[in-house]
Amino acid sequence: MDYPTNVLLLLLQLILQRQQALVHQDKSLDLAALLKEPIVDKEVLTQFQNHKLVKMYAPELCNVHLRLLKSLVADIFMTGTPGDETHDDTTVITLANYYYNQRIEELTQDQLPRIRHEIAELLNP
């Protein structure tokens, strides 16, 4: 599961939106349960495959089948977050928060300094 954190974060965001939509459509569903064991369906697959971010950063995921996407989500849940060995409290939200923080760290530690350096080189040849 070596996909960029921004792609994994997008997937988790799409899953969260879908779970909320499903709960609004079917009042018998429990959002708390869906956040621990989300329903990954054709709607999530289509949104994920057609998203510009996926096309740009992980084009190999643009043609995945539903089974593979479900497997990817299961892997994300099995990996969990650092410090959560039991995975009992792992939800779509906790995972999204973790990957969001990872993405912020990537941006602040790697990409922003690199961009600043490139701009400085362009302005001061």
XYZ file of C-alpha atoms in Angstrom:
125
model
C 0.000 0.000 0.000
C 2.489 2.586 -1.190
C 0.130 5.274 -2.363
C 0.570 8.978 -1.657
C -1.068 10.178 1.532
C -3.152 12.703 -0.381
C -4.722 9.859 -2.398
C -5.467 7.828 0.731
C -6.894 10.910 2.427
C -9.140 11.544 -0.573
C -10.387 7.955 -0.462
C -11.221 8.280 3.227
C -13.020 11.578 2.614
C -15.109 10.029 -0.168
C -15.939 7.074 2.063
C -16.988 9.390 4.902
C -19.257 11.391 2.591
C -20.806 8.185 1.268
C -21.484 6.822 4.763
C -23.207 10.073 5.701
C -25.304 9.955 2.522
C -26.290 6.338 3.187
C -27.395 7.179 6.731
C -29.509 10.073 5.442
C -31.145 7.782 2.865
C -31.709 4.850 5.213
C -32.483 5.839 8.795
C -32.030 2.243 9.988
C -28.267 2.472 9.392
C -26.001 3.476 12.266
C -23.329 6.026 11.350
C -21.036 4.963 14.204
C -21.071 1.380 12.925
C -20.518 2.498 9.333
C -17.514 4.559 10.383
C -15.901 1.411 11.814
C -16.971 -0.858 8.949
C -17.733 1.399 5.985
C -19.738 0.396 2.953
C -17.535 0.769 -0.105
C -19.801 0.646 -3.138
C -19.920 1.577 -6.804
C -20.584 5.233 -5.928
C -17.313 5.524 -3.968
C -15.481 3.656 -6.719
C -16.754 5.969 -9.455
C -15.980 9.149 -7.532
C -12.511 7.873 -6.667
C -11.644 6.696 -10.187
C -12.757 9.945 -11.799
C -11.121 12.347 -9.345
C -8.377 14.575 -10.774
C -6.114 13.948 -7.807
C -6.158 10.186 -8.410
C -5.508 10.692 -12.115
C -2.524 12.875 -11.277
C -0.884 11.086 -8.333
C -1.975 7.449 -8.708
C -3.184 6.838 -12.273
C -2.912 3.076 -11.755
C -5.932 3.358 -9.439
C -8.154 4.861 -12.142
C -9.010 1.413 -13.490
C -9.376 -0.560 -10.264
C -12.316 -2.839 -9.668
C -14.569 -2.592 -6.644
C -12.991 -5.677 -5.079
C -9.519 -4.115 -5.182
C -10.806 -0.837 -3.746
C -12.452 -2.733 -0.888
C -9.169 -4.540 -0.326
C -7.306 -1.225 -0.230
C -9.756 0.130 2.350
C -9.374 -3.050 4.411
C -5.579 -2.634 4.278
C -5.870 0.970 5.442
C -8.022 -0.162 8.374
C -5.687 -3.068 9.206
C -2.679 -0.747 9.208
C -4.554 1.679 11.434
C -2.736 4.518 13.115
C 0.490 4.389 15.141
C -0.173 3.579 18.783
C -3.460 1.797 18.067
C -2.481 -1.878 18.222
C -6.007 -3.143 18.898
C -7.661 -1.272 16.012
C -10.850 -1.191 18.129
C -11.137 2.580 17.935
C -10.149 2.846 14.275
C -12.769 4.699 12.265
C -12.853 6.511 8.961
C -12.494 9.765 10.900
C -9.472 8.706 12.972
C -7.752 7.426 9.841
C -8.580 10.601 7.919
C -7.180 12.703 10.769
C -3.996 10.622 10.767
C -3.486 10.930 6.993
C -4.377 14.621 7.133
C -1.616 15.172 9.688
C 0.767 13.081 7.580
C -0.027 15.238 4.562
C 0.540 18.473 6.472
C 3.886 17.130 7.656
C 4.862 16.209 4.081
C 3.966 19.672 2.877
C 5.743 21.567 5.640
C 8.835 19.363 5.863
C 9.444 18.532 2.210
C 7.427 20.259 -0.459
C 7.262 23.840 0.842
C 11.023 24.091 1.537
C 11.735 22.646 -1.916
C 9.395 25.155 -3.573
C 10.935 28.026 -1.590
C 14.392 26.926 -2.710
C 13.296 26.736 -6.358
C 11.730 30.210 -6.163
C 14.880 31.614 -4.568
C 16.970 30.124 -7.384
C 14.689 31.643 -10.008
C 14.723 35.078 -8.386
C 18.457 35.085 -7.636
C 20.227 33.337 -10.517
